[in-house]
XYZ file of C-alpha atoms in Angstrom:
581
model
C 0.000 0.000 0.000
C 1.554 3.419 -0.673
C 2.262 4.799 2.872
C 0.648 8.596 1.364
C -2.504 10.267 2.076
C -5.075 10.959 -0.888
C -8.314 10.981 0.712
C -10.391 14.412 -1.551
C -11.971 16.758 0.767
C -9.137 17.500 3.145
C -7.307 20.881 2.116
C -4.635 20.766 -0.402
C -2.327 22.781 1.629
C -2.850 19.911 4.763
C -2.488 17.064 2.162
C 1.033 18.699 1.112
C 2.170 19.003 4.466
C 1.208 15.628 5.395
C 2.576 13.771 2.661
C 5.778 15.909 2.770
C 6.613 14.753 6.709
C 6.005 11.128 5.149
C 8.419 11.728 2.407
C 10.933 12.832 4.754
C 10.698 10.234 7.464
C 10.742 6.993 5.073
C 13.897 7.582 4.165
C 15.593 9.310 7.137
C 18.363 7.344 9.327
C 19.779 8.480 11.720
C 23.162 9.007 10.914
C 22.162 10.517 7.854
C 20.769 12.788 9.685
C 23.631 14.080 11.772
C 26.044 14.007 9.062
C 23.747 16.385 7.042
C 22.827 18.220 10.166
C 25.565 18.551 11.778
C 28.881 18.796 9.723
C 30.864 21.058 11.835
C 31.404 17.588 14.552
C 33.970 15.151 13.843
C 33.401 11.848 12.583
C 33.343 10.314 15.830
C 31.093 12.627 17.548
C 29.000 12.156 14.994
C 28.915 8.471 15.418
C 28.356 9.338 19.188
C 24.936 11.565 18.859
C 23.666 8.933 16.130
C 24.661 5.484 18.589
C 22.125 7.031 21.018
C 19.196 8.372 18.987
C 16.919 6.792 16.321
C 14.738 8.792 13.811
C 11.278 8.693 15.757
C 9.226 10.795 13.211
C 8.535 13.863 11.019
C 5.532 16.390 12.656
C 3.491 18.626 10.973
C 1.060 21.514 11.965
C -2.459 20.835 10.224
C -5.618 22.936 9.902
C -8.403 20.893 9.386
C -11.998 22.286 10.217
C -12.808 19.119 12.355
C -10.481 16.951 14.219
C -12.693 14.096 13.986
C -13.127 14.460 10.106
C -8.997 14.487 9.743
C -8.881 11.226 12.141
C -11.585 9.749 9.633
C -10.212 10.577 6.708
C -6.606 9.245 7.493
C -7.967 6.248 8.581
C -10.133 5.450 5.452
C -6.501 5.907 3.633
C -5.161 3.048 5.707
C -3.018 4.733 8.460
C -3.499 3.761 11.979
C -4.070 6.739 14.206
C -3.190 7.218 18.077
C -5.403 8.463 20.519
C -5.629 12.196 20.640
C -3.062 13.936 23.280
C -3.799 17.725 24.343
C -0.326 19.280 22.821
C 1.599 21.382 25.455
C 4.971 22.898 23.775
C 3.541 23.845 20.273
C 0.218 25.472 22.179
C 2.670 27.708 24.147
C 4.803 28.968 20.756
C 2.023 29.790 18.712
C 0.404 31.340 21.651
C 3.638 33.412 21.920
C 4.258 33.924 18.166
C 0.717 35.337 17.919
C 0.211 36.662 21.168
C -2.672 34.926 21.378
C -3.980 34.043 24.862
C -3.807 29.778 25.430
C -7.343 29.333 26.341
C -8.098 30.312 22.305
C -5.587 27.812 21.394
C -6.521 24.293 21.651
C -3.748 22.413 19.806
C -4.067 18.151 19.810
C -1.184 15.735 19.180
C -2.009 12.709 17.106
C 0.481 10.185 16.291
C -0.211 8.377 12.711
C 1.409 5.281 11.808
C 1.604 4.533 8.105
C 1.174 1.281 6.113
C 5.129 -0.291 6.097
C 7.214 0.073 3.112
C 9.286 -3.242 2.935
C 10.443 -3.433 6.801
C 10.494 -0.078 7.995
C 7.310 1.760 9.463
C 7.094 4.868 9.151
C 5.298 7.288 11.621
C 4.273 11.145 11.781
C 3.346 13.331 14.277
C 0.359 15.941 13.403
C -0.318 19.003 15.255
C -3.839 19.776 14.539
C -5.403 22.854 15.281
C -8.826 23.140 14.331
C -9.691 26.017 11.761
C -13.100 26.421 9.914
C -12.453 29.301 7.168
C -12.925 32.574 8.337
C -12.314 32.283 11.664
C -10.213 34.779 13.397
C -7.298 32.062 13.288
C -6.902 32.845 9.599
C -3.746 34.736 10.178
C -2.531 31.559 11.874
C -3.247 29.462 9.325
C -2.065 31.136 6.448
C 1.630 32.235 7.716
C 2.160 28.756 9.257
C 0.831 26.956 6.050
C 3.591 29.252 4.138
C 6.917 29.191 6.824
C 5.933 25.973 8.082
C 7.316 26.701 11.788
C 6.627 23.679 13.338
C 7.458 20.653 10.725
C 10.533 19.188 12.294
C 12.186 15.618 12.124
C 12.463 14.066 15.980
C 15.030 11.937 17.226
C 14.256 9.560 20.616
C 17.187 9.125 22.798
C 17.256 5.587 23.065
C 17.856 5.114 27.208
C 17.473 8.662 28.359
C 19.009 10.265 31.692
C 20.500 13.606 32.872
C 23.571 12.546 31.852
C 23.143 11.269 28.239
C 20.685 13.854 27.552
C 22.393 16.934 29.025
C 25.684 15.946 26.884
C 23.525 15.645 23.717
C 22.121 18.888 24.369
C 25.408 21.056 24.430
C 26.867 18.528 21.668
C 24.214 20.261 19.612
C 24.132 23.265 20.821
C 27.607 24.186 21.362
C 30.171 22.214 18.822
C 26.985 20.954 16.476
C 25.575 25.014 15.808
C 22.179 24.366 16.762
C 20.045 27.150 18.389
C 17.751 26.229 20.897
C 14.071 26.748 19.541
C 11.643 26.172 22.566
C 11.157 22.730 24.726
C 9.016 21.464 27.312
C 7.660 18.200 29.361
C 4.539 16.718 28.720
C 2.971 15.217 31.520
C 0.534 12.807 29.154
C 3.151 11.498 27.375
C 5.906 11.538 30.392
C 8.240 13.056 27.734
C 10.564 15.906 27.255
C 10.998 17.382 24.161
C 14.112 19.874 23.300
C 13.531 21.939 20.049
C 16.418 22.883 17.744
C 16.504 25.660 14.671
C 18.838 24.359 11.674
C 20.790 27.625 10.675
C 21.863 27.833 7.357
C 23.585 24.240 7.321
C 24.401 24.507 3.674
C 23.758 28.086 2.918
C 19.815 27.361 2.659
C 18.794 26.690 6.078
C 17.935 23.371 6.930
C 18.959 20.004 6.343
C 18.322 17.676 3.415
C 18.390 13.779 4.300
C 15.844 13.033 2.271
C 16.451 14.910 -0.688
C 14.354 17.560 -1.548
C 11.676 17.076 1.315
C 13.384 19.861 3.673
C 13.030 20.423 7.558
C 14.804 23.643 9.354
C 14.093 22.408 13.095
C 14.902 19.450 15.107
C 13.809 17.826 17.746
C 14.875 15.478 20.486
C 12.751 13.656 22.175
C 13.619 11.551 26.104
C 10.992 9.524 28.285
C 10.657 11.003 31.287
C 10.936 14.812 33.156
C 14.427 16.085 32.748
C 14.206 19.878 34.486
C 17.757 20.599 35.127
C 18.389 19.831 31.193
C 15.051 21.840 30.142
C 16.002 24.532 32.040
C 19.434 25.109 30.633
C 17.827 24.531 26.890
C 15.312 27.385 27.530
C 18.038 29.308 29.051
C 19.718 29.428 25.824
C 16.715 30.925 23.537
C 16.786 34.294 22.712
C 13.198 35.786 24.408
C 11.278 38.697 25.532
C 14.055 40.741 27.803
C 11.044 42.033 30.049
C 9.700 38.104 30.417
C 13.295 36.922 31.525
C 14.050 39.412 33.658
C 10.390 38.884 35.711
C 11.928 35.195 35.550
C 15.153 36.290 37.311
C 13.525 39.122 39.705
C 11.253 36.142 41.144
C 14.117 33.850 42.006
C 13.210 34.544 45.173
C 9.968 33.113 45.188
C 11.408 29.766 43.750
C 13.821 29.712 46.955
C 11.040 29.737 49.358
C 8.802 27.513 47.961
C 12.113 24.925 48.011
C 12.369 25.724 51.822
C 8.297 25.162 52.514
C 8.433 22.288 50.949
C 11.322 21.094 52.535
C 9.923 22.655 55.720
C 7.096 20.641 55.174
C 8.377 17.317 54.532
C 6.873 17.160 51.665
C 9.175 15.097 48.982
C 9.049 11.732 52.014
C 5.361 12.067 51.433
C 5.316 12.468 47.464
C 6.038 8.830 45.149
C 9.825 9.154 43.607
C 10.181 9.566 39.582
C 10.296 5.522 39.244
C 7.553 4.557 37.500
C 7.106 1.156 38.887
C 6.087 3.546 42.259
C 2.239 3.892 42.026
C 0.768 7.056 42.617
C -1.435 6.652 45.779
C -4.083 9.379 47.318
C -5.305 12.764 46.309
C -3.720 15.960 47.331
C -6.707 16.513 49.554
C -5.140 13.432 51.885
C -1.569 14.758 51.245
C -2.851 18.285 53.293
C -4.513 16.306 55.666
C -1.088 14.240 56.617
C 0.855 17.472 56.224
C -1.341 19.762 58.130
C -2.117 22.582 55.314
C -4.829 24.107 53.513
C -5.351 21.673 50.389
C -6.315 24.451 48.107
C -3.231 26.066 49.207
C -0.840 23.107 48.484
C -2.461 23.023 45.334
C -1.437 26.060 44.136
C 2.476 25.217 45.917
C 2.212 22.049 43.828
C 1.551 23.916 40.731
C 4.805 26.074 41.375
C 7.076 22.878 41.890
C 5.897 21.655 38.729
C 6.757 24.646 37.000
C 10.271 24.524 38.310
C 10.480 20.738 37.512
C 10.534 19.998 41.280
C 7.673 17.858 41.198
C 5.352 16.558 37.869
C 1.818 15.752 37.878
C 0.458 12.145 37.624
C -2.960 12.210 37.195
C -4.821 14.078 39.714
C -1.720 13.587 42.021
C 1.655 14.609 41.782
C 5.160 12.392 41.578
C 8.555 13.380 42.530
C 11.033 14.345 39.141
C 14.659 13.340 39.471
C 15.739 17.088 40.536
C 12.489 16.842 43.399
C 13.864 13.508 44.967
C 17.089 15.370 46.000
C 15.109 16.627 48.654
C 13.873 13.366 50.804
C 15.498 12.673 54.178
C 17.163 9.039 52.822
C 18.341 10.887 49.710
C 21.758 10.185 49.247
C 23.405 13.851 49.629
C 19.484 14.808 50.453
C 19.666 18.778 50.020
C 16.953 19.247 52.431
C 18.852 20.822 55.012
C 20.186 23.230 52.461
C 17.011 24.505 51.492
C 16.225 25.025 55.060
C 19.441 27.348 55.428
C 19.134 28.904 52.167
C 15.246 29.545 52.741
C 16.357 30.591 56.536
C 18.981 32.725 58.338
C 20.871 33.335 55.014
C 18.020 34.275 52.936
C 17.570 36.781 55.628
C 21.019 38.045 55.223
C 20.820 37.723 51.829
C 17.787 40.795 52.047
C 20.354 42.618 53.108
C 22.960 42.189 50.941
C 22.772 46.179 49.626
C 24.288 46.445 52.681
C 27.231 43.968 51.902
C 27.788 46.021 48.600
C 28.136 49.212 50.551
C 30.238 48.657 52.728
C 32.035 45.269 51.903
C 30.893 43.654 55.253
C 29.115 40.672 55.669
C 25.008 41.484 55.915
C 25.269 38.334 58.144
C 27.075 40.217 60.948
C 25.200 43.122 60.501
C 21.793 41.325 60.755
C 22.560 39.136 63.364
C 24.778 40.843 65.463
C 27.770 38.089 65.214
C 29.129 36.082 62.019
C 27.341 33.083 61.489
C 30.317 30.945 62.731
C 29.287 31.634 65.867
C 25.505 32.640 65.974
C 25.045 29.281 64.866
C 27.745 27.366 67.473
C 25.407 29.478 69.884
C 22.521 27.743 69.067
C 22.653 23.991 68.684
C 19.706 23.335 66.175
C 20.973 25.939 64.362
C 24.720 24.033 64.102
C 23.046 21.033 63.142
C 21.310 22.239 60.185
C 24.334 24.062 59.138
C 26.392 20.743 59.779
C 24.084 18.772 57.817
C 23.373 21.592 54.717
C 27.460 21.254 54.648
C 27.024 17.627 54.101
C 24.794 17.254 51.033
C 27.470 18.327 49.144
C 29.191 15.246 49.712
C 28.696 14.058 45.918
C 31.571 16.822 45.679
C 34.315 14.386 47.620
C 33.580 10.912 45.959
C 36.219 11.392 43.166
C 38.675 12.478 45.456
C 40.539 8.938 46.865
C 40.828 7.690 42.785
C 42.378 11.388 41.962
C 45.303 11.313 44.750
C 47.733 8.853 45.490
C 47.168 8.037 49.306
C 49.386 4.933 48.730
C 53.005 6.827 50.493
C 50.261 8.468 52.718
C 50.414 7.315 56.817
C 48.538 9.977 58.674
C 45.959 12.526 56.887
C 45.500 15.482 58.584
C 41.547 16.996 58.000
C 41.347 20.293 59.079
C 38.007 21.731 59.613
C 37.095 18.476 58.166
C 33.250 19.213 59.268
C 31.417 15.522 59.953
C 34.464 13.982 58.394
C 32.954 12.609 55.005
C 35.943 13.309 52.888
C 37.890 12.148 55.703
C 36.155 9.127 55.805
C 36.203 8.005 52.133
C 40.089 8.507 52.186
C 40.294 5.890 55.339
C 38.270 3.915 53.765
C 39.925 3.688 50.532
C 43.389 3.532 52.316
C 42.871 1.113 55.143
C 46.542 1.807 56.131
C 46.193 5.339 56.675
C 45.343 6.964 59.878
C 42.982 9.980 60.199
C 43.083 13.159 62.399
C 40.025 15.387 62.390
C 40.505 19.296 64.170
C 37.208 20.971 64.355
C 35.254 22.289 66.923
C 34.263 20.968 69.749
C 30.409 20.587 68.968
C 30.670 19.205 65.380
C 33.590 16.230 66.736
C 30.312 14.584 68.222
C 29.025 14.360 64.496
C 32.079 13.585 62.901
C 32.331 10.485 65.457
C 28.885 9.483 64.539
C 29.615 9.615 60.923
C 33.314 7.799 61.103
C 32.138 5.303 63.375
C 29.417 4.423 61.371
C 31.755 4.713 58.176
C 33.537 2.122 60.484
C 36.990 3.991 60.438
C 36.730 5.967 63.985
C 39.229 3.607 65.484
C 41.559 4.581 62.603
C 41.274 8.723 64.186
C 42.277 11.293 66.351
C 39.603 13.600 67.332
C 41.046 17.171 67.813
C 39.448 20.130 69.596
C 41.112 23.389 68.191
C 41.260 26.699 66.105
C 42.794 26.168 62.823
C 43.434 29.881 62.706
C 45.884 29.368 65.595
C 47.659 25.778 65.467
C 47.470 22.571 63.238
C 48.370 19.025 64.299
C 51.926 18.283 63.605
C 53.735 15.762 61.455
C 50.922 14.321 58.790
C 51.542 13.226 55.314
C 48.561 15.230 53.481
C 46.469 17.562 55.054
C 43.405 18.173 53.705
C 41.342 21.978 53.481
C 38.136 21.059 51.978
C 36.013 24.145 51.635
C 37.229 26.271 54.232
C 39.143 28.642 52.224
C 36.544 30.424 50.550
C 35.408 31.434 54.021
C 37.905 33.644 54.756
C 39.726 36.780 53.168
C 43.351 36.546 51.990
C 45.108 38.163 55.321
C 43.071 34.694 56.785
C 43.462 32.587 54.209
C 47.507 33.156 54.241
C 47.260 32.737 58.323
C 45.445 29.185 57.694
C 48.066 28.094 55.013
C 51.341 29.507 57.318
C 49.866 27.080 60.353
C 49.673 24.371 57.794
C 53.186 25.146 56.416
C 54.279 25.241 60.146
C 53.080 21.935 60.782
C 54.327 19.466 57.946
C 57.225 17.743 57.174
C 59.156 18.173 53.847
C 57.185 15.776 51.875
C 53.944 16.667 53.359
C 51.292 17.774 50.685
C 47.974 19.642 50.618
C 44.912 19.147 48.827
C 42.694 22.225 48.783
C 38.579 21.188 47.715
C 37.474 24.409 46.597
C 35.386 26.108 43.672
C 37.170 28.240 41.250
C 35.570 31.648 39.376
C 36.396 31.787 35.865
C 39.472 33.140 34.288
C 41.651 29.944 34.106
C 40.619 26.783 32.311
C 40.007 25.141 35.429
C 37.938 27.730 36.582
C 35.631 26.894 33.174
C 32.731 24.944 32.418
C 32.095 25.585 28.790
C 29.462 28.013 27.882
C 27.834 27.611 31.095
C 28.412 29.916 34.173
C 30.530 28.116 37.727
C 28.159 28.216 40.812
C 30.718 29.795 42.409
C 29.889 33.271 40.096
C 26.833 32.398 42.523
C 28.304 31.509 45.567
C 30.781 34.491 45.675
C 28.434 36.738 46.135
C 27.034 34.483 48.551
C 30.306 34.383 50.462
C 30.464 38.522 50.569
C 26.974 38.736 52.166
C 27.169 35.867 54.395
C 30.295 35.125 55.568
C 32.831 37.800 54.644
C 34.510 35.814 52.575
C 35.203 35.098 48.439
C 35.162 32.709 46.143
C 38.832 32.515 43.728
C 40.226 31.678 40.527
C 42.902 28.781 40.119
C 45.811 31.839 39.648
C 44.522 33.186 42.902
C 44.895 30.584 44.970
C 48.534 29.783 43.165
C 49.438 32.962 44.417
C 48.352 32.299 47.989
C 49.964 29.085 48.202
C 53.180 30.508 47.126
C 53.278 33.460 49.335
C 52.685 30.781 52.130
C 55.507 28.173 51.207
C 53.458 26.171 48.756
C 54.182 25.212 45.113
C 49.948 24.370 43.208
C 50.719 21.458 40.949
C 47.565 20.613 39.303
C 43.965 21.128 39.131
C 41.058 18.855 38.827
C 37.511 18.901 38.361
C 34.895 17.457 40.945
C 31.071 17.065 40.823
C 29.317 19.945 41.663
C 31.650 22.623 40.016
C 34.216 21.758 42.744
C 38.213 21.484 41.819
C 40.790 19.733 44.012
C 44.122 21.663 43.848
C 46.796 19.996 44.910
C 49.890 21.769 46.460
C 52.824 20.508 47.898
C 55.411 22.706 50.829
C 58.124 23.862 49.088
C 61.581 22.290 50.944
């Protein structure tokens, strides 16, 4: 059977369309379609985007006066046609192309499979937006019918996470010469979709795999809700200037609904993003076990999901990938953070005009003390700050298969917190012994933790100011993070006691994050969270964050030599330094 549609009565203009994405998907591969797409990649990164994505279909918008009639009509020509799916990203462009409010906009997804051709199915994907002639959607109609904005080809990632999908993304994007076009998650289909424009590929616009059937956008398509990805594909489309900066101006917002939720509890009491979870109760039993208004938490709900903190699932809502983070058993859970960073320090933060004023910590000024010790003041405070500290661990795991512990017989951890790092090094080194100086109410945690680790009996527990005096005569000490809470006059003091302390052959491994200005300090096109957290450390702790020359220069006015820097999770770096003899 020829795999085209015929069927009289629809428009001529739809029949075109239709039978154009057909031509173009029966013949498309996909590593024809990278090599045409994309010819700026290598060979072998071209071989990479194509091993992980197959050609899924080619969409088209459609105008026909009834939905049903279209369905009908395709049918009687032999295709088999999917259930009808409310559309969610293509509703929100032409709603923005046309400035058209949504509500007028009702655009439906229908996925139509066509008769095979030898072995090989082929299947489209029609936007169809209803339009009887002479409706006020004539403007619609006839501009899309002529540019054809939304006919695009659509690759599937084949097993989809954060991972794969984010490294596709700037593959495209930044070596392949893609610009992002738009994106978004439907919740029917559980599926994110990331929207590419082809620019002027060979002089045309466009890409030709098929010939002379011609596409100018792409799409790529992944099962499941991938925020953190969707977010930094939207971040890269040009937009309305006044819409983004509303966006940025109501950051704040965002951090507080983080914290209530987290507050709350409410990610324990939510089903995780695995979908062989069911989906149990209503949100009116979800405020009853949390204690709040339901048509409140409704509305909180609603926010998550637009930050891609939560998703709905039917008439409840699941947990995405980015929302799990937050449950107590999380490994690394970040619920404690969002407690301090929806706290004391977005409190200080209000302040931070202040900060730029004056170049003192709002903190202080706020509080009456630096937080060091407002919080060592009050216990519950400590142990939220203790525990925030800690679900950055993800930021130390690297850190035993990046050093050579092996000459290594006592590691020195100074201000070493609950002692995860040092507690991956013992156990990674069984013949190394540990010695943690902190202060004196955090050593109870750091026992906890080590002993549970099941290396306590391998440490030395050490009540003392770092500032002042360092244990004596270890192999590698280790700074992991405390830098960046001091200014240089400090920092220099902290490196001198370390200096002071070693032997010869005695190194130091510094765990810090690095501004930009050196390539370590450099994550692509993407800017370091510690742009972020240096103005984080101004208004809340009177200290900075550094570049990699920076801290080259510190160590070397303090008796060190830096000898390499390298990346860690998170945007950290571990420098490693060692005393010069």
């Amino acid at each position: 059977m020829d795999p085209y549609v015929r069927t009289a009565g629809l428009d001529e203009a739809d029949l075109t369309v239709i039978n154009d994405a057909l031509s173009l998907v029966r013949s498309a591969d996909a590593r024809a379609v990278v090599r045409d797409l994309l010819p700026g990649l290598s060979e072998g990164e071209q071989e990479a985007v194509a091993a992980h994505c197959d050609v899924a279909h080619a969409a088209a918008l459609v105008f026909p006066p009834s939905l049903d009639g279209l369905t009908a009509s395709l049918r009687a020509d032999g295709f088999i046609v999917g259930e009808a799916i409310p559309s969610v990203v293509v509703r929100e462009r032409l709603s923005r192309r046309y400035r058209l409010p949504l509500a007028a906009l009702e655009v439906t997804i229908l996925h139509v499979q066509a008769p095979a051709v030898g072995q090989r199915a082929c299947e489209i994907e029609l936007f169809v937006l209803e339009a009887v002639p002479g409706t006020e959607l004539r403007e619609i109609v006839s501009r899309e019918r002529v540019e054809r904005n939304e006919s695009h080809l659509a690759l599937e990632v084949r097993a989809p996470d954060g991972v794969v999908l984010a490294g596709l993304r700037a593959l495209l994007a930044d070596h392949g010469g893609l610009a992002a076009d738009g994106g978004g998650y439907n919740s029917l289909e559980n599926c994110t979709v990331l929207y590419f424009l082809c620019t002027a590929v060979d002089g045309r616009g466009g890409f030709s795999a098929t010939g002379p059937v011609r596409s100018s956008r792409l799409e790529v398509r992944a099962r499941g809700h991938h925020p953190a990805v969707l977010a930094a594909h939207r971040g890269a489309e040009p937009g309305d200037p006044a819409r983004r900066l509303l966006e940025l101006m109501t950051g704040a917002w965002t951090t507080q609904a983080i914290a209530v939720a987290a507050g709350l509890g409410l990610a324990d009491q939510l089903p995780g993003p695995s979908a062989a979870e069911a989906v149990p109760g209503s949100v009116a039993e979800l405020a009853g076990r949390l204690a709040v208004d339901p048509a409140s938490l409704v509305r909180l709900l609603r926010y998550l999901a637009a930050v891609g903190v939560v998703a709905p699932a039917g008439d409840f809502y699941e947990l995405t990938e980015l929302g799990a983070v937050l449950r107590e058993d999380s490994a690394h859970s970040m619920r404690s953070l969002a407690l301090l960073y929806g706290g004391p320090f977005y409190r200080s933060f209000g302040e931070l005009a202040h900060s730029v004023r004056t170049g003192e910590e709002a903190f202080k000024a706020l509080f009456g003390k630096g937080h060091f010790d407002y919080f060592a003041e009050r216990p519950g405070m400590a142990e939220l700050f203790d525990s925030a500290m800690a679900s950055s661990g993800a930021m130390f795991e690297p850190i035993p298969g990046l050093f050579d512990f092996s000459h290594a017989r006592v590691v020195v951890d100074v201000a070493g917190g609950n002692g995860q790092l040092l507690g991956l090094v013992l156990a990674h080194a069984p013949h190394v012994r540990g010695v943690l100086l902190e202060r004196a109410h955090v050593l109870e945690a750091a026992h906890r933790h080590l002993a549970g680790a099941g290396c306590a009996d391998r440490c030395s527990f050490v009540d003392g100011d770092f500032t002042r005096a360092v244990p004596e005569g270890g192999d590698v000490y280790l700074l992991s993070r405390v830098l960046h809470d001091w200014d240089d006059e400090q920092c220099l003091a902290i490196l001198r006691r370390c200096a002071e302390s070693m032997h010869d052959d005695s190194q130091l491994l510094l765990v810090e994050r690095l501004l930009p200005g050196t390539e370590e300090g450099k994550r692509g096109d993407v800017t370091p969270l510690a742009v972020a957290w240096d103005l984080h450390m101004l208004c809340n702790v009177g200290g900075r964050e550094r570049t990699a020359d920076h801290y080259g220069r510190l160590l070397e006015t303090a008796g060190f030599e830096l000898l390499s820097v390298r990346g860690l999770p998170l945007d950290g770096n571990l420098l490693h330094a060692r005393r010069r003899g």
